[in-house]
Amino acid sequence: MHRSAKRLASLLACAAVPVMLVAGCSSDDDSGKKESGGGASKSATPSKSGSSSPSVAPAKLKKLPNPCQAVSQDTVKKLVPKTKNADGEQGKSSDAMARGYCAWNSSDSQGVDGTQYRWLDVGFQRYDSDPTLGTGEKRATDFYKKQVDAAKATQDAKNTKTGAVEGNGDESAWITYDLKKDGSDFKNQTVVARTANVVVTVNYNGAGMAGADAPDPSDLLKAAETAAKEAVAAVGKANQ
């Protein structure tokens, strides 16, 4: 079965970059001057030294929400009905304030009409400001673009389409595509949103199996947008 979460999990596994400070120094020397009596005197000013480092605006958002609580239980039930774990499966993170991840999946058997499969995952990536790398917002903007490009470039994807999501953070985009896996046609929806220095990525896909009809992509996209907006709102609440 297709699990777009693997790609996201690997993208979120980012290494911390140490802060580097740039030091500078300067010195001044004055030569001695002969006095009228013919004697020579020599004086010197102390050398001046100091250090300075580039300054950047501090990151606006300091915390991330619990990823498995960023989407309401009602939304989880609608998107992944009959999931075996309504609380979600939380991904491991070495720094819960920098990144987080949670996933849900379900197989809803409909008897002779086949089975409907659904997968939902929510990922968070937060950036601090860094003198050598830029503000947290700039770093998040760069990562946001990478997430959108990665979704567009999904291997073996067909019928890829993109668009903007209105009213979701500072910027947000959706990407939809079809992917055939193990004989089933998966309809995939990815919504990426940035709010200040935090990037939220939601992946939602579904497939009709064992003779079931494929789900309507437009319905899946609306559901993914709902989950993404709830996740962005959860970031705001965590930082109140």
PDB file of C-alpha atoms in Angstrom:
ATOM      1  CA  MET A   1       0.000   0.000   0.000  1.00  0.00           C
ATOM      2  CA  HIS A   2       1.148   3.484  -0.712  1.00  0.00           C
ATOM      3  CA  ARG A   3       2.250   5.458   2.252  1.00  0.00           C
ATOM      4  CA  SER A   4       3.259   8.975   1.420  1.00  0.00           C
ATOM      5  CA  ALA A   5       4.186   9.394   5.082  1.00  0.00           C
ATOM      6  CA  LYS A   6       7.576   7.713   4.498  1.00  0.00           C
ATOM      7  CA  ARG A   7       8.665  10.543   2.273  1.00  0.00           C
ATOM      8  CA  LEU A   8       7.520  13.162   4.772  1.00  0.00           C
ATOM      9  CA  ALA A   9       9.124  11.405   7.738  1.00  0.00           C
ATOM     10  CA  SER A  10      12.490  11.410   5.957  1.00  0.00           C
ATOM     11  CA  LEU A  11      12.158  15.086   5.029  1.00  0.00           C
ATOM     12  CA  LEU A  12      11.382  16.003   8.634  1.00  0.00           C
ATOM     13  CA  ALA A  13      14.461  14.258   9.951  1.00  0.00           C
ATOM     14  CA  CYS A  14      16.571  17.464   9.757  1.00  0.00           C
ATOM     15  CA  ALA A  15      19.961  17.878  11.435  1.00  0.00           C
ATOM     16  CA  ALA A  16      20.588  20.826  13.757  1.00  0.00           C
ATOM     17  CA  VAL A  17      23.114  23.348  12.454  1.00  0.00           C
ATOM     18  CA  PRO A  18      25.437  24.933  15.019  1.00  0.00           C
ATOM     19  CA  VAL A  19      25.497  28.686  15.359  1.00  0.00           C
ATOM     20  CA  MET A  20      28.733  30.262  14.221  1.00  0.00           C
ATOM     21  CA  LEU A  21      29.829  33.610  15.512  1.00  0.00           C
ATOM     22  CA  VAL A  22      32.080  35.934  13.519  1.00  0.00           C
ATOM     23  CA  ALA A  23      34.700  37.807  15.523  1.00  0.00           C
ATOM     24  CA  GLY A  24      36.624  40.873  14.415  1.00  0.00           C
ATOM     25  CA  CYS A  25      39.425  42.998  15.893  1.00  0.00           C
ATOM     26  CA  SER A  26      41.234  46.218  15.168  1.00  0.00           C
ATOM     27  CA  SER A  27      44.234  48.059  16.608  1.00  0.00           C
ATOM     28  CA  ASP A  28      45.762  51.510  16.405  1.00  0.00           C
ATOM     29  CA  ASP A  29      49.434  52.459  17.037  1.00  0.00           C
ATOM     30  CA  ASP A  30      50.871  56.011  17.433  1.00  0.00           C
ATOM     31  CA  SER A  31      54.564  56.688  16.922  1.00  0.00           C
ATOM     32  CA  GLY A  32      56.473  58.731  19.537  1.00  0.00           C
ATOM     33  CA  LYS A  33      57.456  62.346  18.747  1.00  0.00           C
ATOM     34  CA  LYS A  34      60.701  64.234  19.599  1.00  0.00           C
ATOM     35  CA  GLU A  35      60.305  66.901  22.285  1.00  0.00           C
ATOM     36  CA  SER A  36      61.950  70.405  22.041  1.00  0.00           C
ATOM     37  CA  GLY A  37      64.688  69.418  24.476  1.00  0.00           C
ATOM     38  CA  GLY A  38      66.013  66.876  22.010  1.00  0.00           C
ATOM     39  CA  GLY A  39      64.915  63.851  24.063  1.00  0.00           C
ATOM     40  CA  ALA A  40      62.664  61.260  22.489  1.00  0.00           C
ATOM     41  CA  SER A  41      59.512  59.975  24.092  1.00  0.00           C
ATOM     42  CA  LYS A  42      57.301  57.151  22.847  1.00  0.00           C
ATOM     43  CA  SER A  43      53.652  56.626  23.587  1.00  0.00           C
ATOM     44  CA  ALA A  44      51.136  54.090  22.291  1.00  0.00           C
ATOM     45  CA  THR A  45      47.405  53.733  22.562  1.00  0.00           C
ATOM     46  CA  PRO A  46      46.103  50.365  23.714  1.00  0.00           C
ATOM     47  CA  SER A  47      44.929  48.104  20.928  1.00  0.00           C
ATOM     48  CA  LYS A  48      41.204  47.891  20.576  1.00  0.00           C
ATOM     49  CA  SER A  49      39.633  44.505  20.142  1.00  0.00           C
ATOM     50  CA  GLY A  50      36.128  43.243  20.274  1.00  0.00           C
ATOM     51  CA  SER A  51      33.772  40.727  18.777  1.00  0.00           C
ATOM     52  CA  SER A  52      30.542  41.094  16.929  1.00  0.00           C
ATOM     53  CA  SER A  53      28.053  38.643  15.524  1.00  0.00           C
ATOM     54  CA  PRO A  54      25.287  39.018  12.948  1.00  0.00           C
ATOM     55  CA  SER A  55      21.907  39.612  14.518  1.00  0.00           C
ATOM     56  CA  VAL A  56      18.599  38.316  13.241  1.00  0.00           C
ATOM     57  CA  ALA A  57      15.083  38.788  14.477  1.00  0.00           C
ATOM     58  CA  PRO A  58      14.045  36.073  16.934  1.00  0.00           C
ATOM     59  CA  ALA A  59      11.620  33.396  15.755  1.00  0.00           C
ATOM     60  CA  LYS A  60       7.992  34.228  16.452  1.00  0.00           C
ATOM     61  CA  LEU A  61       6.722  30.761  17.339  1.00  0.00           C
ATOM     62  CA  LYS A  62       8.511  28.850  20.091  1.00  0.00           C
ATOM     63  CA  LYS A  63       6.402  25.707  20.464  1.00  0.00           C
ATOM     64  CA  LEU A  64       4.688  22.967  18.492  1.00  0.00           C
ATOM     65  CA  PRO A  65       1.441  21.243  19.441  1.00  0.00           C
ATOM     66  CA  ASN A  66       1.170  17.534  20.149  1.00  0.00           C
ATOM     67  CA  PRO A  67       0.898  16.269  16.532  1.00  0.00           C
ATOM     68  CA  CYS A  68      -1.646  13.578  17.450  1.00  0.00           C
ATOM     69  CA  GLN A  69      -3.907  16.215  19.013  1.00  0.00           C
ATOM     70  CA  ALA A  70      -3.534  18.827  16.277  1.00  0.00           C
ATOM     71  CA  VAL A  71      -6.538  17.449  14.375  1.00  0.00           C
ATOM     72  CA  SER A  72      -9.847  17.059  16.186  1.00  0.00           C
ATOM     73  CA  GLN A  73     -11.241  13.621  16.960  1.00  0.00           C
ATOM     74  CA  ASP A  74     -14.328  14.434  14.887  1.00  0.00           C
ATOM     75  CA  THR A  75     -12.158  15.158  11.854  1.00  0.00           C
ATOM     76  CA  VAL A  76     -10.132  11.981  12.379  1.00  0.00           C
ATOM     77  CA  LYS A  77     -13.329   9.908  12.491  1.00  0.00           C
ATOM     78  CA  LYS A  78     -14.558  11.466   9.252  1.00  0.00           C
ATOM     79  CA  LEU A  79     -11.288  11.130   7.365  1.00  0.00           C
ATOM     80  CA  VAL A  80     -10.229   7.692   8.619  1.00  0.00           C
ATOM     81  CA  PRO A  81     -13.416   5.890   9.701  1.00  0.00           C
ATOM     82  CA  LYS A  82     -12.961   2.688  11.685  1.00  0.00           C
ATOM     83  CA  THR A  83      -9.320   3.469  12.380  1.00  0.00           C
ATOM     84  CA  LYS A  84      -7.766   1.010  14.806  1.00  0.00           C
ATOM     85  CA  ASN A  85      -6.066   3.809  16.715  1.00  0.00           C
ATOM     86  CA  ALA A  86      -8.069   7.024  16.971  1.00  0.00           C
ATOM     87  CA  ASP A  87      -5.263   8.567  19.054  1.00  0.00           C
ATOM     88  CA  GLY A  88      -2.870   8.213  16.132  1.00  0.00           C
ATOM     89  CA  GLU A  89       0.624   6.802  15.834  1.00  0.00           C
ATOM     90  CA  GLN A  90       3.132   9.434  16.874  1.00  0.00           C
ATOM     91  CA  GLY A  91       6.522   9.510  15.212  1.00  0.00           C
ATOM     92  CA  LYS A  92       9.697   9.628  17.265  1.00  0.00           C
ATOM     93  CA  SER A  93      11.502  12.962  17.425  1.00  0.00           C
ATOM     94  CA  SER A  94      14.791  13.949  19.034  1.00  0.00           C
ATOM     95  CA  ASP A  95      13.406  17.471  19.503  1.00  0.00           C
ATOM     96  CA  ALA A  96       9.639  17.746  19.990  1.00  0.00           C
ATOM     97  CA  MET A  97       9.838  21.546  19.798  1.00  0.00           C
ATOM     98  CA  ALA A  98      11.447  21.406  16.344  1.00  0.00           C
ATOM     99  CA  ARG A  99       9.479  18.650  14.599  1.00  0.00           C
ATOM    100  CA  GLY A 100       6.536  16.342  15.125  1.00  0.00           C
ATOM    101  CA  TYR A 101       4.535  13.739  13.219  1.00  0.00           C
ATOM    102  CA  CYS A 102       1.383  11.641  13.638  1.00  0.00           C
ATOM    103  CA  ALA A 103      -0.479   9.210  11.346  1.00  0.00           C
ATOM    104  CA  TRP A 104      -3.812   7.378  11.167  1.00  0.00           C
ATOM    105  CA  ASN A 105      -5.088   4.729   8.747  1.00  0.00           C
ATOM    106  CA  SER A 106      -8.131   2.528   8.297  1.00  0.00           C
ATOM    107  CA  SER A 107      -9.654  -0.141   6.062  1.00  0.00           C
ATOM    108  CA  ASP A 108     -13.440   0.085   5.984  1.00  0.00           C
ATOM    109  CA  SER A 109     -14.865  -3.161   4.613  1.00  0.00           C
ATOM    110  CA  GLN A 110     -18.160  -2.719   2.774  1.00  0.00           C
ATOM    111  CA  GLY A 111     -18.905  -6.367   2.088  1.00  0.00           C
ATOM    112  CA  VAL A 112     -19.501  -7.227  -1.551  1.00  0.00           C
ATOM    113  CA  ASP A 113     -18.872  -3.580  -2.445  1.00  0.00           C
ATOM    114  CA  GLY A 114     -15.215  -3.904  -1.492  1.00  0.00           C
ATOM    115  CA  THR A 115     -13.084  -1.935   0.946  1.00  0.00           C
ATOM    116  CA  GLN A 116     -12.279   1.732   1.314  1.00  0.00           C
ATOM    117  CA  TYR A 117      -8.744   2.467   2.501  1.00  0.00           C
ATOM    118  CA  ARG A 118      -7.704   5.816   4.019  1.00  0.00           C
ATOM    119  CA  TRP A 119      -4.431   7.263   5.275  1.00  0.00           C
ATOM    120  CA  LEU A 120      -3.881  10.597   7.064  1.00  0.00           C
ATOM    121  CA  ASP A 121      -0.680  12.059   8.451  1.00  0.00           C
ATOM    122  CA  VAL A 122       0.241  15.451   9.886  1.00  0.00           C
ATOM    123  CA  GLY A 123       3.799  16.751  10.128  1.00  0.00           C
ATOM    124  CA  PHE A 124       5.284  19.871  11.751  1.00  0.00           C
ATOM    125  CA  GLN A 125       8.661  21.531  11.251  1.00  0.00           C
ATOM    126  CA  ARG A 126       9.694  24.605  13.277  1.00  0.00           C
ATOM    127  CA  TYR A 127      12.772  26.753  12.665  1.00  0.00           C
ATOM    128  CA  ASP A 128      14.644  29.049  15.039  1.00  0.00           C
ATOM    129  CA  SER A 129      16.487  32.111  13.816  1.00  0.00           C
ATOM    130  CA  ASP A 130      20.173  31.527  13.142  1.00  0.00           C
ATOM    131  CA  PRO A 131      22.840  34.218  12.540  1.00  0.00           C
ATOM    132  CA  THR A 132      24.396  32.201   9.715  1.00  0.00           C
ATOM    133  CA  LEU A 133      21.207  30.818   8.138  1.00  0.00           C
ATOM    134  CA  GLY A 134      18.704  33.643   8.541  1.00  0.00           C
ATOM    135  CA  THR A 135      15.487  34.209  10.397  1.00  0.00           C
ATOM    136  CA  GLY A 136      13.220  31.387  11.413  1.00  0.00           C
ATOM    137  CA  GLU A 137      10.613  32.699   8.985  1.00  0.00           C
ATOM    138  CA  LYS A 138      13.056  32.678   6.051  1.00  0.00           C
ATOM    139  CA  ARG A 139      14.188  29.143   6.853  1.00  0.00           C
ATOM    140  CA  ALA A 140      10.567  27.995   7.124  1.00  0.00           C
ATOM    141  CA  THR A 141       9.757  29.653   3.795  1.00  0.00           C
ATOM    142  CA  ASP A 142      12.588  27.723   2.137  1.00  0.00           C
ATOM    143  CA  PHE A 143      11.365  24.441   3.638  1.00  0.00           C
ATOM    144  CA  TYR A 144       7.782  25.205   2.607  1.00  0.00           C
ATOM    145  CA  LYS A 145       8.889  25.517  -1.021  1.00  0.00           C
ATOM    146  CA  LYS A 146      10.825  22.254  -0.790  1.00  0.00           C
ATOM    147  CA  GLN A 147       7.778  20.423   0.570  1.00  0.00           C
ATOM    148  CA  VAL A 148       5.586  21.690  -2.262  1.00  0.00           C
ATOM    149  CA  ASP A 149       8.198  20.779  -4.880  1.00  0.00           C
ATOM    150  CA  ALA A 150       8.677  17.317  -3.360  1.00  0.00           C
ATOM    151  CA  ALA A 151       4.957  16.576  -3.559  1.00  0.00           C
ATOM    152  CA  LYS A 152       4.862  17.720  -7.182  1.00  0.00           C
ATOM    153  CA  ALA A 153       7.806  15.456  -8.007  1.00  0.00           C
ATOM    154  CA  THR A 154       6.391  12.256  -6.457  1.00  0.00           C
ATOM    155  CA  GLN A 155       7.736   9.308  -8.416  1.00  0.00           C
ATOM    156  CA  ASP A 156       5.278   7.615 -10.796  1.00  0.00           C
ATOM    157  CA  ALA A 157       2.580  10.186  -9.976  1.00  0.00           C
ATOM    158  CA  LYS A 158       0.016  10.975 -12.659  1.00  0.00           C
ATOM    159  CA  ASN A 159      -2.541  13.757 -13.178  1.00  0.00           C
ATOM    160  CA  THR A 160      -0.663  16.066 -10.819  1.00  0.00           C
ATOM    161  CA  LYS A 161      -2.467  19.311 -10.073  1.00  0.00           C
ATOM    162  CA  THR A 162      -1.686  22.215  -7.748  1.00  0.00           C
ATOM    163  CA  GLY A 163      -3.407  25.258  -6.329  1.00  0.00           C
ATOM    164  CA  ALA A 164      -3.504  27.734  -3.458  1.00  0.00           C
ATOM    165  CA  VAL A 165      -5.390  27.302  -0.196  1.00  0.00           C
ATOM    166  CA  GLU A 166      -6.981  30.521   0.998  1.00  0.00           C
ATOM    167  CA  GLY A 167      -7.062  31.556   4.639  1.00  0.00           C
ATOM    168  CA  ASN A 168      -4.554  29.070   5.967  1.00  0.00           C
ATOM    169  CA  GLY A 169      -1.499  30.593   7.613  1.00  0.00           C
ATOM    170  CA  ASP A 170       0.825  32.971   5.768  1.00  0.00           C
ATOM    171  CA  GLU A 171       0.861  30.784   2.656  1.00  0.00           C
ATOM    172  CA  SER A 172      -0.591  27.421   1.728  1.00  0.00           C
ATOM    173  CA  ALA A 173      -0.788  25.158  -1.319  1.00  0.00           C
ATOM    174  CA  TRP A 174      -2.412  21.889  -2.293  1.00  0.00           C
ATOM    175  CA  ILE A 175      -1.062  19.180  -4.567  1.00  0.00           C
ATOM    176  CA  THR A 176      -3.127  16.249  -5.854  1.00  0.00           C
ATOM    177  CA  TYR A 177      -2.035  13.259  -7.911  1.00  0.00           C
ATOM    178  CA  ASP A 178      -2.906   9.652  -8.735  1.00  0.00           C
ATOM    179  CA  LEU A 179      -0.656   6.747  -7.904  1.00  0.00           C
ATOM    180  CA  LYS A 180      -1.159   3.093  -8.746  1.00  0.00           C
ATOM    181  CA  LYS A 181       0.098   0.638  -6.119  1.00  0.00           C
ATOM    182  CA  ASP A 182      -0.490  -3.097  -5.787  1.00  0.00           C
ATOM    183  CA  GLY A 183      -3.268  -2.929  -8.357  1.00  0.00           C
ATOM    184  CA  SER A 184      -5.189  -0.143  -6.582  1.00  0.00           C
ATOM    185  CA  ASP A 185      -5.586   3.446  -7.710  1.00  0.00           C
ATOM    186  CA  PHE A 186      -4.686   5.787  -4.854  1.00  0.00           C
ATOM    187  CA  LYS A 187      -5.951   9.359  -4.845  1.00  0.00           C
ATOM    188  CA  ASN A 188      -3.413  11.489  -3.003  1.00  0.00           C
ATOM    189  CA  GLN A 189      -3.810  14.940  -1.522  1.00  0.00           C
ATOM    190  CA  THR A 190      -1.029  16.977   0.085  1.00  0.00           C
ATOM    191  CA  VAL A 191      -1.597  20.342   1.742  1.00  0.00           C
ATOM    192  CA  VAL A 192       1.419  22.386   2.837  1.00  0.00           C
ATOM    193  CA  ALA A 193       1.025  25.522   4.950  1.00  0.00           C
ATOM    194  CA  ARG A 194       3.409  27.976   6.580  1.00  0.00           C
ATOM    195  CA  THR A 195       2.594  30.091   9.596  1.00  0.00           C
ATOM    196  CA  ALA A 196       5.531  32.342  10.529  1.00  0.00           C
ATOM    197  CA  ASN A 197       8.459  29.975  11.265  1.00  0.00           C
ATOM    198  CA  VAL A 198       6.455  26.726  11.285  1.00  0.00           C
ATOM    199  CA  VAL A 199       5.560  24.513   8.314  1.00  0.00           C
ATOM    200  CA  VAL A 200       2.614  22.108   8.449  1.00  0.00           C
ATOM    201  CA  THR A 201       2.309  19.242   5.960  1.00  0.00           C
ATOM    202  CA  VAL A 202      -0.814  17.098   5.682  1.00  0.00           C
ATOM    203  CA  ASN A 203      -0.977  14.000   3.496  1.00  0.00           C
ATOM    204  CA  TYR A 204      -4.324  12.313   2.896  1.00  0.00           C
ATOM    205  CA  ASN A 205      -4.925   9.496   0.463  1.00  0.00           C
ATOM    206  CA  GLY A 206      -7.577   6.910  -0.268  1.00  0.00           C
ATOM    207  CA  ALA A 207      -8.254   3.960  -2.514  1.00  0.00           C
ATOM    208  CA  GLY A 208     -11.074   1.615  -3.373  1.00  0.00           C
ATOM    209  CA  MET A 209      -9.970  -1.998  -2.976  1.00  0.00           C
ATOM    210  CA  ALA A 210     -11.440  -5.421  -3.707  1.00  0.00           C
ATOM    211  CA  GLY A 211     -13.782  -3.983  -6.308  1.00  0.00           C
ATOM    212  CA  ALA A 212     -14.747  -0.790  -4.470  1.00  0.00           C
ATOM    213  CA  ASP A 213     -14.997   2.458  -6.432  1.00  0.00           C
ATOM    214  CA  ALA A 214     -12.128   4.942  -6.132  1.00  0.00           C
ATOM    215  CA  PRO A 215     -12.918   7.879  -3.819  1.00  0.00           C
ATOM    216  CA  ASP A 216     -13.730  11.300  -5.240  1.00  0.00           C
ATOM    217  CA  PRO A 217     -10.503  13.369  -5.256  1.00  0.00           C
ATOM    218  CA  SER A 218     -12.390  16.637  -4.683  1.00  0.00           C
ATOM    219  CA  ASP A 219     -13.930  15.224  -1.503  1.00  0.00           C
ATOM    220  CA  LEU A 220     -10.543  14.038  -0.299  1.00  0.00           C
ATOM    221  CA  LEU A 221      -8.991  17.450  -0.986  1.00  0.00           C
ATOM    222  CA  LYS A 222     -11.658  19.280   1.014  1.00  0.00           C
ATOM    223  CA  ALA A 223     -11.034  16.911   3.898  1.00  0.00           C
ATOM    224  CA  ALA A 224      -7.273  17.423   3.686  1.00  0.00           C
ATOM    225  CA  GLU A 225      -7.707  21.205   3.715  1.00  0.00           C
ATOM    226  CA  THR A 226      -9.888  20.929   6.825  1.00  0.00           C
ATOM    227  CA  ALA A 227      -7.219  18.889   8.612  1.00  0.00           C
ATOM    228  CA  ALA A 228      -4.483  21.332   7.563  1.00  0.00           C
ATOM    229  CA  LYS A 229      -6.401  24.352   8.839  1.00  0.00           C
ATOM    230  CA  GLU A 230      -6.975  22.644  12.178  1.00  0.00           C
ATOM    231  CA  ALA A 231      -3.258  21.838  12.408  1.00  0.00           C
ATOM    232  CA  VAL A 232      -2.273  25.451  11.674  1.00  0.00           C
ATOM    233  CA  ALA A 233      -4.752  26.654  14.299  1.00  0.00           C
ATOM    234  CA  ALA A 234      -3.225  24.206  16.795  1.00  0.00           C
ATOM    235  CA  VAL A 235       0.179  25.851  16.277  1.00  0.00           C
ATOM    236  CA  GLY A 236      -1.318  29.212  17.208  1.00  0.00           C
ATOM    237  CA  LYS A 237      -2.963  27.803  20.333  1.00  0.00           C
ATOM    238  CA  ALA A 238       0.286  26.172  21.454  1.00  0.00           C
ATOM    239  CA  ASN A 239       2.001  29.582  21.381  1.00  0.00           C
ATOM    240  CA  GLN A 240      -0.640  31.624  23.177  1.00  0.00           C
TER     241      GLN A 240
END
